[in-house]
Amino acid sequence: LVVTSSVPREGKTTTSTNLAIALGQMEKVLLIDADMRRPTIRKNIGLDAGVKGLSDLVAGGVELKDCIYEVPGADQVHLMPSGTIPPNPLELLSSNRFSEVLEHLEGYYDRIVIDSAPVLAVSDSKILSQHANALIYVVKADETQVNSVQEGVKQLRQVSAPLVGVVLNQLAINKSGKYGYGYYGYGYNYSSEEAVS
């Protein structure tokens, strides 16, 4: 399962982490930080700088057990941080070795969640989507431009990415005033005060 967004700072890393932890309540999950240009998961869960991870494993010279870490408070969730920032992350993700690593990991985990770089910034998520059964697109409410989302989705569709849904992130319900939805012609609306009570 690959998680991406149009541009940085839309909350895809938080979404990836929360999704992995939620799935970890039922399954054995590996969270991979494949955003090797701007990795943040390692720091978020309190691992020291310089720990080995994905790039080191794919490049060779380290063992799998040296690249996987426990996530505090989530017994069935492990993390593979991005590792040493490589000169060309796209080259690593496009390699046969990366495919072999993913295939090997599938034998140990029920679910693999991959945090990817934003689709409009680099091509990493398009490459990663070729290894995925599903891709989730994160959009920051009231900030991400519609044309950016359209272009990002278009690029993913061009490579037949398995896009299964969009997460509308950081929606301020109290700011939006009214929130509503319709179902088969029936509408239901409530005010922001009712939404938070």
JSON list of C-alpha atoms in Angstrom, two decimals:
[
{"chain": "A", "resi": 1, "resn": "LEU", "atom": "CA", "xyz": [0.00, 0.00, 0.00]},
{"chain": "A", "resi": 2, "resn": "VAL", "atom": "CA", "xyz": [1.68, 3.22, -1.19]},
{"chain": "A", "resi": 3, "resn": "VAL", "atom": "CA", "xyz": [0.75, 6.62, 0.27]},
{"chain": "A", "resi": 4, "resn": "THR", "atom": "CA", "xyz": [1.57, 9.77, -1.68]},
{"chain": "A", "resi": 5, "resn": "SER", "atom": "CA", "xyz": [0.40, 13.34, -2.24]},
{"chain": "A", "resi": 6, "resn": "SER", "atom": "CA", "xyz": [0.76, 16.13, -4.78]},
{"chain": "A", "resi": 7, "resn": "VAL", "atom": "CA", "xyz": [3.33, 18.22, -2.92]},
{"chain": "A", "resi": 8, "resn": "PRO", "atom": "CA", "xyz": [5.18, 18.17, 0.42]},
{"chain": "A", "resi": 9, "resn": "ARG", "atom": "CA", "xyz": [3.51, 18.98, 3.76]},
{"chain": "A", "resi": 10, "resn": "GLU", "atom": "CA", "xyz": [0.10, 17.53, 3.01]},
{"chain": "A", "resi": 11, "resn": "GLY", "atom": "CA", "xyz": [0.27, 14.97, 5.83]},
{"chain": "A", "resi": 12, "resn": "LYS", "atom": "CA", "xyz": [1.09, 11.82, 3.88]},
{"chain": "A", "resi": 13, "resn": "THR", "atom": "CA", "xyz": [3.69, 10.69, 6.42]},
{"chain": "A", "resi": 14, "resn": "THR", "atom": "CA", "xyz": [1.26, 11.12, 9.31]},
{"chain": "A", "resi": 15, "resn": "THR", "atom": "CA", "xyz": [-1.38, 9.29, 7.28]},
{"chain": "A", "resi": 16, "resn": "SER", "atom": "CA", "xyz": [1.05, 6.45, 6.47]},
{"chain": "A", "resi": 17, "resn": "THR", "atom": "CA", "xyz": [2.09, 6.10, 10.11]},
{"chain": "A", "resi": 18, "resn": "ASN", "atom": "CA", "xyz": [-1.44, 6.21, 11.49]},
{"chain": "A", "resi": 19, "resn": "LEU", "atom": "CA", "xyz": [-2.65, 3.75, 8.87]},
{"chain": "A", "resi": 20, "resn": "ALA", "atom": "CA", "xyz": [0.17, 1.31, 9.71]},
{"chain": "A", "resi": 21, "resn": "ILE", "atom": "CA", "xyz": [-0.60, 1.55, 13.43]},
{"chain": "A", "resi": 22, "resn": "ALA", "atom": "CA", "xyz": [-4.34, 1.04, 12.82]},
{"chain": "A", "resi": 23, "resn": "LEU", "atom": "CA", "xyz": [-3.72, -2.00, 10.61]},
{"chain": "A", "resi": 24, "resn": "GLY", "atom": "CA", "xyz": [-1.24, -3.27, 13.19]},
{"chain": "A", "resi": 25, "resn": "GLN", "atom": "CA", "xyz": [-4.12, -3.86, 15.60]},
{"chain": "A", "resi": 26, "resn": "MET", "atom": "CA", "xyz": [-5.18, -6.76, 13.37]},
{"chain": "A", "resi": 27, "resn": "GLU", "atom": "CA", "xyz": [-2.16, -7.69, 11.24]},
{"chain": "A", "resi": 28, "resn": "LYS", "atom": "CA", "xyz": [1.63, -7.78, 11.21]},
{"chain": "A", "resi": 29, "resn": "VAL", "atom": "CA", "xyz": [2.62, -4.56, 9.42]},
{"chain": "A", "resi": 30, "resn": "LEU", "atom": "CA", "xyz": [5.83, -3.08, 8.05]},
{"chain": "A", "resi": 31, "resn": "LEU", "atom": "CA", "xyz": [5.97, 0.69, 7.53]},
{"chain": "A", "resi": 32, "resn": "ILE", "atom": "CA", "xyz": [8.63, 1.68, 4.99]},
{"chain": "A", "resi": 33, "resn": "ASP", "atom": "CA", "xyz": [9.87, 5.26, 4.68]},
{"chain": "A", "resi": 34, "resn": "ALA", "atom": "CA", "xyz": [10.62, 5.37, 0.95]},
{"chain": "A", "resi": 35, "resn": "ASP", "atom": "CA", "xyz": [10.73, 9.18, 0.83]},
{"chain": "A", "resi": 36, "resn": "MET", "atom": "CA", "xyz": [14.51, 9.10, 0.69]},
{"chain": "A", "resi": 37, "resn": "ARG", "atom": "CA", "xyz": [14.87, 12.78, -0.14]},
{"chain": "A", "resi": 38, "resn": "ARG", "atom": "CA", "xyz": [12.96, 14.13, 2.89]},
{"chain": "A", "resi": 39, "resn": "PRO", "atom": "CA", "xyz": [12.58, 11.24, 5.34]},
{"chain": "A", "resi": 40, "resn": "THR", "atom": "CA", "xyz": [10.81, 12.01, 8.61]},
{"chain": "A", "resi": 41, "resn": "ILE", "atom": "CA", "xyz": [9.36, 8.81, 10.09]},
{"chain": "A", "resi": 42, "resn": "ARG", "atom": "CA", "xyz": [12.62, 7.84, 11.82]},
{"chain": "A", "resi": 43, "resn": "LYS", "atom": "CA", "xyz": [12.70, 11.10, 13.70]},
{"chain": "A", "resi": 44, "resn": "ASN", "atom": "CA", "xyz": [8.97, 10.99, 14.47]},
{"chain": "A", "resi": 45, "resn": "ILE", "atom": "CA", "xyz": [9.25, 7.69, 16.31]},
{"chain": "A", "resi": 46, "resn": "GLY", "atom": "CA", "xyz": [12.47, 8.62, 18.10]},
{"chain": "A", "resi": 47, "resn": "LEU", "atom": "CA", "xyz": [15.19, 6.71, 16.24]},
{"chain": "A", "resi": 48, "resn": "ASP", "atom": "CA", "xyz": [18.69, 8.17, 16.14]},
{"chain": "A", "resi": 49, "resn": "ALA", "atom": "CA", "xyz": [20.07, 9.77, 13.01]},
{"chain": "A", "resi": 50, "resn": "GLY", "atom": "CA", "xyz": [22.24, 7.49, 10.94]},
{"chain": "A", "resi": 51, "resn": "VAL", "atom": "CA", "xyz": [20.26, 4.27, 11.49]},
{"chain": "A", "resi": 52, "resn": "LYS", "atom": "CA", "xyz": [20.36, 1.82, 8.60]},
{"chain": "A", "resi": 53, "resn": "GLY", "atom": "CA", "xyz": [17.29, 1.40, 6.45]},
{"chain": "A", "resi": 54, "resn": "LEU", "atom": "CA", "xyz": [15.84, 0.89, 2.99]},
{"chain": "A", "resi": 55, "resn": "SER", "atom": "CA", "xyz": [18.60, 2.53, 0.95]},
{"chain": "A", "resi": 56, "resn": "ASP", "atom": "CA", "xyz": [21.31, 0.62, 2.80]},
{"chain": "A", "resi": 57, "resn": "LEU", "atom": "CA", "xyz": [19.52, -2.71, 2.34]},
{"chain": "A", "resi": 58, "resn": "VAL", "atom": "CA", "xyz": [18.88, -2.17, -1.36]},
{"chain": "A", "resi": 59, "resn": "ALA", "atom": "CA", "xyz": [22.43, -0.94, -1.98]},
{"chain": "A", "resi": 60, "resn": "GLY", "atom": "CA", "xyz": [23.78, -4.00, -0.18]},
{"chain": "A", "resi": 61, "resn": "GLY", "atom": "CA", "xyz": [26.23, -4.53, 2.64]},
{"chain": "A", "resi": 62, "resn": "VAL", "atom": "CA", "xyz": [23.72, -4.70, 5.52]},
{"chain": "A", "resi": 63, "resn": "GLU", "atom": "CA", "xyz": [21.35, -7.42, 6.67]},
{"chain": "A", "resi": 64, "resn": "LEU", "atom": "CA", "xyz": [17.58, -7.14, 6.84]},
{"chain": "A", "resi": 65, "resn": "LYS", "atom": "CA", "xyz": [17.54, -7.47, 10.65]},
{"chain": "A", "resi": 66, "resn": "ASP", "atom": "CA", "xyz": [19.73, -4.36, 10.91]},
{"chain": "A", "resi": 67, "resn": "CYS", "atom": "CA", "xyz": [17.20, -2.24, 9.00]},
{"chain": "A", "resi": 68, "resn": "ILE", "atom": "CA", "xyz": [13.96, -3.02, 10.86]},
{"chain": "A", "resi": 69, "resn": "TYR", "atom": "CA", "xyz": [12.90, -1.39, 14.13]},
{"chain": "A", "resi": 70, "resn": "GLU", "atom": "CA", "xyz": [10.00, -1.71, 16.52]},
{"chain": "A", "resi": 71, "resn": "VAL", "atom": "CA", "xyz": [7.44, 1.08, 16.64]},
{"chain": "A", "resi": 72, "resn": "PRO", "atom": "CA", "xyz": [6.83, 2.06, 20.31]},
{"chain": "A", "resi": 73, "resn": "GLY", "atom": "CA", "xyz": [3.32, 1.20, 21.48]},
{"chain": "A", "resi": 74, "resn": "ALA", "atom": "CA", "xyz": [2.49, -0.85, 18.37]},
{"chain": "A", "resi": 75, "resn": "ASP", "atom": "CA", "xyz": [3.45, -4.46, 18.95]},
{"chain": "A", "resi": 76, "resn": "GLN", "atom": "CA", "xyz": [2.72, -5.72, 15.45]},
{"chain": "A", "resi": 77, "resn": "VAL", "atom": "CA", "xyz": [4.18, -2.74, 13.58]},
{"chain": "A", "resi": 78, "resn": "HIS", "atom": "CA", "xyz": [7.79, -2.50, 12.47]},
{"chain": "A", "resi": 79, "resn": "LEU", "atom": "CA", "xyz": [9.54, 0.37, 10.68]},
{"chain": "A", "resi": 80, "resn": "MET", "atom": "CA", "xyz": [12.11, 0.31, 7.94]},
{"chain": "A", "resi": 81, "resn": "PRO", "atom": "CA", "xyz": [13.46, 3.89, 7.84]},
{"chain": "A", "resi": 82, "resn": "SER", "atom": "CA", "xyz": [14.81, 5.40, 4.65]},
{"chain": "A", "resi": 83, "resn": "GLY", "atom": "CA", "xyz": [18.42, 4.87, 5.72]},
{"chain": "A", "resi": 84, "resn": "THR", "atom": "CA", "xyz": [21.37, 6.75, 4.30]},
{"chain": "A", "resi": 85, "resn": "ILE", "atom": "CA", "xyz": [20.18, 9.38, 1.81]},
{"chain": "A", "resi": 86, "resn": "PRO", "atom": "CA", "xyz": [21.39, 8.10, -1.57]},
{"chain": "A", "resi": 87, "resn": "PRO", "atom": "CA", "xyz": [22.59, 10.27, -4.46]},
{"chain": "A", "resi": 88, "resn": "ASN", "atom": "CA", "xyz": [19.83, 8.89, -6.72]},
{"chain": "A", "resi": 89, "resn": "PRO", "atom": "CA", "xyz": [16.81, 7.43, -4.86]},
{"chain": "A", "resi": 90, "resn": "LEU", "atom": "CA", "xyz": [14.92, 6.77, -8.10]},
{"chain": "A", "resi": 91, "resn": "GLU", "atom": "CA", "xyz": [17.70, 4.51, -9.29]},
{"chain": "A", "resi": 92, "resn": "LEU", "atom": "CA", "xyz": [17.45, 2.41, -6.11]},
{"chain": "A", "resi": 93, "resn": "LEU", "atom": "CA", "xyz": [13.65, 2.16, -6.28]},
{"chain": "A", "resi": 94, "resn": "SER", "atom": "CA", "xyz": [13.84, 1.13, -9.96]},
{"chain": "A", "resi": 95, "resn": "SER", "atom": "CA", "xyz": [16.36, -1.62, -9.33]},
{"chain": "A", "resi": 96, "resn": "ASN", "atom": "CA", "xyz": [15.79, -5.37, -9.41]},
{"chain": "A", "resi": 97, "resn": "ARG", "atom": "CA", "xyz": [17.25, -5.51, -5.92]},
{"chain": "A", "resi": 98, "resn": "PHE", "atom": "CA", "xyz": [14.41, -3.32, -4.58]},
{"chain": "A", "resi": 99, "resn": "SER", "atom": "CA", "xyz": [11.86, -5.68, -6.16]},
{"chain": "A", "resi": 100, "resn": "GLU", "atom": "CA", "xyz": [13.61, -8.64, -4.54]},
{"chain": "A", "resi": 101, "resn": "VAL", "atom": "CA", "xyz": [13.63, -6.93, -1.13]},
{"chain": "A", "resi": 102, "resn": "LEU", "atom": "CA", "xyz": [9.88, -6.21, -1.32]},
{"chain": "A", "resi": 103, "resn": "GLU", "atom": "CA", "xyz": [9.13, -9.76, -2.41]},
{"chain": "A", "resi": 104, "resn": "HIS", "atom": "CA", "xyz": [11.17, -11.12, 0.49]},
{"chain": "A", "resi": 105, "resn": "LEU", "atom": "CA", "xyz": [9.41, -8.83, 3.00]},
{"chain": "A", "resi": 106, "resn": "GLU", "atom": "CA", "xyz": [5.97, -9.97, 1.78]},
{"chain": "A", "resi": 107, "resn": "GLY", "atom": "CA", "xyz": [6.79, -13.36, 3.26]},
{"chain": "A", "resi": 108, "resn": "TYR", "atom": "CA", "xyz": [7.09, -11.87, 6.76]},
{"chain": "A", "resi": 109, "resn": "TYR", "atom": "CA", "xyz": [4.31, -9.26, 6.90]},
{"chain": "A", "resi": 110, "resn": "ASP", "atom": "CA", "xyz": [0.58, -9.28, 6.30]},
{"chain": "A", "resi": 111, "resn": "ARG", "atom": "CA", "xyz": [0.66, -5.66, 5.12]},
{"chain": "A", "resi": 112, "resn": "ILE", "atom": "CA", "xyz": [3.38, -3.29, 3.91]},
{"chain": "A", "resi": 113, "resn": "VAL", "atom": "CA", "xyz": [2.67, 0.45, 4.00]},
{"chain": "A", "resi": 114, "resn": "ILE", "atom": "CA", "xyz": [5.07, 2.60, 1.99]},
{"chain": "A", "resi": 115, "resn": "ASP", "atom": "CA", "xyz": [5.40, 6.34, 2.55]},
{"chain": "A", "resi": 116, "resn": "SER", "atom": "CA", "xyz": [6.46, 7.83, -0.78]},
{"chain": "A", "resi": 117, "resn": "ALA", "atom": "CA", "xyz": [7.69, 11.18, -2.02]},
{"chain": "A", "resi": 118, "resn": "PRO", "atom": "CA", "xyz": [5.06, 13.56, -3.49]},
{"chain": "A", "resi": 119, "resn": "VAL", "atom": "CA", "xyz": [4.09, 12.68, -7.06]},
{"chain": "A", "resi": 120, "resn": "LEU", "atom": "CA", "xyz": [4.61, 16.18, -8.53]},
{"chain": "A", "resi": 121, "resn": "ALA", "atom": "CA", "xyz": [8.07, 16.55, -6.98]},
{"chain": "A", "resi": 122, "resn": "VAL", "atom": "CA", "xyz": [9.73, 13.37, -8.29]},
{"chain": "A", "resi": 123, "resn": "SER", "atom": "CA", "xyz": [8.82, 10.11, -10.05]},
{"chain": "A", "resi": 124, "resn": "ASP", "atom": "CA", "xyz": [9.37, 7.84, -7.01]},
{"chain": "A", "resi": 125, "resn": "SER", "atom": "CA", "xyz": [5.68, 7.25, -6.25]},
{"chain": "A", "resi": 126, "resn": "LYS", "atom": "CA", "xyz": [5.03, 6.26, -9.86]},
{"chain": "A", "resi": 127, "resn": "ILE", "atom": "CA", "xyz": [7.76, 3.62, -9.63]},
{"chain": "A", "resi": 128, "resn": "LEU", "atom": "CA", "xyz": [6.54, 2.43, -6.22]},
{"chain": "A", "resi": 129, "resn": "SER", "atom": "CA", "xyz": [2.97, 2.17, -7.48]},
{"chain": "A", "resi": 130, "resn": "GLN", "atom": "CA", "xyz": [4.10, -0.58, -9.86]},
{"chain": "A", "resi": 131, "resn": "HIS", "atom": "CA", "xyz": [4.83, -2.75, -6.82]},
{"chain": "A", "resi": 132, "resn": "ALA", "atom": "CA", "xyz": [1.60, -1.89, -4.99]},
{"chain": "A", "resi": 133, "resn": "ASN", "atom": "CA", "xyz": [-1.84, -3.46, -4.72]},
{"chain": "A", "resi": 134, "resn": "ALA", "atom": "CA", "xyz": [-3.28, -0.10, -3.67]},
{"chain": "A", "resi": 135, "resn": "LEU", "atom": "CA", "xyz": [-2.32, 3.57, -3.59]},
{"chain": "A", "resi": 136, "resn": "ILE", "atom": "CA", "xyz": [-3.82, 6.28, -1.37]},
{"chain": "A", "resi": 137, "resn": "TYR", "atom": "CA", "xyz": [-3.59, 9.95, -2.37]},
{"chain": "A", "resi": 138, "resn": "VAL", "atom": "CA", "xyz": [-3.46, 12.51, 0.45]},
{"chain": "A", "resi": 139, "resn": "VAL", "atom": "CA", "xyz": [-4.83, 16.01, -0.17]},
{"chain": "A", "resi": 140, "resn": "LYS", "atom": "CA", "xyz": [-4.53, 18.87, 2.33]},
{"chain": "A", "resi": 141, "resn": "ALA", "atom": "CA", "xyz": [-7.89, 20.60, 2.70]},
{"chain": "A", "resi": 142, "resn": "ASP", "atom": "CA", "xyz": [-8.16, 24.30, 1.79]},
{"chain": "A", "resi": 143, "resn": "GLU", "atom": "CA", "xyz": [-4.55, 24.43, 0.63]},
{"chain": "A", "resi": 144, "resn": "THR", "atom": "CA", "xyz": [-3.67, 22.00, -2.15]},
{"chain": "A", "resi": 145, "resn": "GLN", "atom": "CA", "xyz": [-4.60, 23.45, -5.53]},
{"chain": "A", "resi": 146, "resn": "VAL", "atom": "CA", "xyz": [-7.20, 21.50, -7.50]},
{"chain": "A", "resi": 147, "resn": "ASN", "atom": "CA", "xyz": [-5.02, 21.55, -10.62]},
{"chain": "A", "resi": 148, "resn": "SER", "atom": "CA", "xyz": [-2.15, 20.02, -8.62]},
{"chain": "A", "resi": 149, "resn": "VAL", "atom": "CA", "xyz": [-4.36, 17.12, -7.53]},
{"chain": "A", "resi": 150, "resn": "GLN", "atom": "CA", "xyz": [-5.67, 16.66, -11.07]},
{"chain": "A", "resi": 151, "resn": "GLU", "atom": "CA", "xyz": [-2.13, 16.61, -12.49]},
{"chain": "A", "resi": 152, "resn": "GLY", "atom": "CA", "xyz": [-0.89, 14.20, -9.82]},
{"chain": "A", "resi": 153, "resn": "VAL", "atom": "CA", "xyz": [-3.78, 11.79, -10.38]},
{"chain": "A", "resi": 154, "resn": "LYS", "atom": "CA", "xyz": [-3.29, 12.08, -14.14]},
{"chain": "A", "resi": 155, "resn": "GLN", "atom": "CA", "xyz": [0.38, 11.11, -13.82]},
{"chain": "A", "resi": 156, "resn": "LEU", "atom": "CA", "xyz": [-0.51, 8.11, -11.65]},
{"chain": "A", "resi": 157, "resn": "ARG", "atom": "CA", "xyz": [-3.20, 6.98, -14.09]},
{"chain": "A", "resi": 158, "resn": "GLN", "atom": "CA", "xyz": [-0.68, 7.16, -16.94]},
{"chain": "A", "resi": 159, "resn": "VAL", "atom": "CA", "xyz": [1.32, 4.40, -15.23]},
{"chain": "A", "resi": 160, "resn": "SER", "atom": "CA", "xyz": [-1.85, 2.47, -14.25]},
{"chain": "A", "resi": 161, "resn": "ALA", "atom": "CA", "xyz": [-1.26, 3.06, -10.54]},
{"chain": "A", "resi": 162, "resn": "PRO", "atom": "CA", "xyz": [-3.81, 1.20, -8.38]},
{"chain": "A", "resi": 163, "resn": "LEU", "atom": "CA", "xyz": [-5.34, 4.38, -6.92]},
{"chain": "A", "resi": 164, "resn": "VAL", "atom": "CA", "xyz": [-8.07, 3.26, -4.50]},
{"chain": "A", "resi": 165, "resn": "GLY", "atom": "CA", "xyz": [-8.93, 6.49, -2.72]},
{"chain": "A", "resi": 166, "resn": "VAL", "atom": "CA", "xyz": [-8.17, 9.97, -1.50]},
{"chain": "A", "resi": 167, "resn": "VAL", "atom": "CA", "xyz": [-7.68, 11.15, 2.08]},
{"chain": "A", "resi": 168, "resn": "LEU", "atom": "CA", "xyz": [-8.86, 14.73, 2.62]},
{"chain": "A", "resi": 169, "resn": "ASN", "atom": "CA", "xyz": [-6.46, 15.74, 5.36]},
{"chain": "A", "resi": 170, "resn": "GLN", "atom": "CA", "xyz": [-6.42, 18.54, 7.94]},
{"chain": "A", "resi": 171, "resn": "LEU", "atom": "CA", "xyz": [-10.03, 19.56, 7.33]},
{"chain": "A", "resi": 172, "resn": "ALA", "atom": "CA", "xyz": [-11.09, 22.19, 9.87]},
{"chain": "A", "resi": 173, "resn": "ILE", "atom": "CA", "xyz": [-14.76, 21.35, 10.42]},
{"chain": "A", "resi": 174, "resn": "ASN", "atom": "CA", "xyz": [-15.32, 24.40, 12.64]},
{"chain": "A", "resi": 175, "resn": "LYS", "atom": "CA", "xyz": [-13.98, 26.61, 9.83]},
{"chain": "A", "resi": 176, "resn": "SER", "atom": "CA", "xyz": [-16.11, 25.04, 7.14]},
{"chain": "A", "resi": 177, "resn": "GLY", "atom": "CA", "xyz": [-19.39, 26.01, 8.84]},
{"chain": "A", "resi": 178, "resn": "LYS", "atom": "CA", "xyz": [-21.64, 23.25, 7.55]},
{"chain": "A", "resi": 179, "resn": "TYR", "atom": "CA", "xyz": [-20.71, 19.76, 6.53]},
{"chain": "A", "resi": 180, "resn": "GLY", "atom": "CA", "xyz": [-23.09, 17.51, 4.70]},
{"chain": "A", "resi": 181, "resn": "TYR", "atom": "CA", "xyz": [-23.40, 14.49, 2.52]},
{"chain": "A", "resi": 182, "resn": "GLY", "atom": "CA", "xyz": [-26.09, 12.88, 0.44]},
{"chain": "A", "resi": 183, "resn": "TYR", "atom": "CA", "xyz": [-26.97, 9.24, 0.01]},
{"chain": "A", "resi": 184, "resn": "TYR", "atom": "CA", "xyz": [-29.28, 8.09, -2.78]},
{"chain": "A", "resi": 185, "resn": "GLY", "atom": "CA", "xyz": [-31.00, 11.45, -2.87]},
{"chain": "A", "resi": 186, "resn": "TYR", "atom": "CA", "xyz": [-31.30, 11.86, 0.89]},
{"chain": "A", "resi": 187, "resn": "GLY", "atom": "CA", "xyz": [-29.24, 14.64, 2.41]},
{"chain": "A", "resi": 188, "resn": "TYR", "atom": "CA", "xyz": [-28.05, 15.06, 5.96]},
{"chain": "A", "resi": 189, "resn": "ASN", "atom": "CA", "xyz": [-26.53, 18.30, 7.19]},
{"chain": "A", "resi": 190, "resn": "TYR", "atom": "CA", "xyz": [-25.33, 19.42, 10.56]},
{"chain": "A", "resi": 191, "resn": "SER", "atom": "CA", "xyz": [-23.53, 22.47, 11.85]},
{"chain": "A", "resi": 192, "resn": "SER", "atom": "CA", "xyz": [-19.91, 22.43, 13.03]},
{"chain": "A", "resi": 193, "resn": "GLU", "atom": "CA", "xyz": [-21.11, 22.79, 16.62]},
{"chain": "A", "resi": 194, "resn": "GLU", "atom": "CA", "xyz": [-23.10, 19.56, 16.30]},
{"chain": "A", "resi": 195, "resn": "ALA", "atom": "CA", "xyz": [-20.15, 17.84, 14.60]},
{"chain": "A", "resi": 196, "resn": "VAL", "atom": "CA", "xyz": [-17.84, 18.30, 17.54]},
{"chain": "A", "resi": 197, "resn": "SER", "atom": "CA", "xyz": [-20.36, 17.56, 20.29]}
]
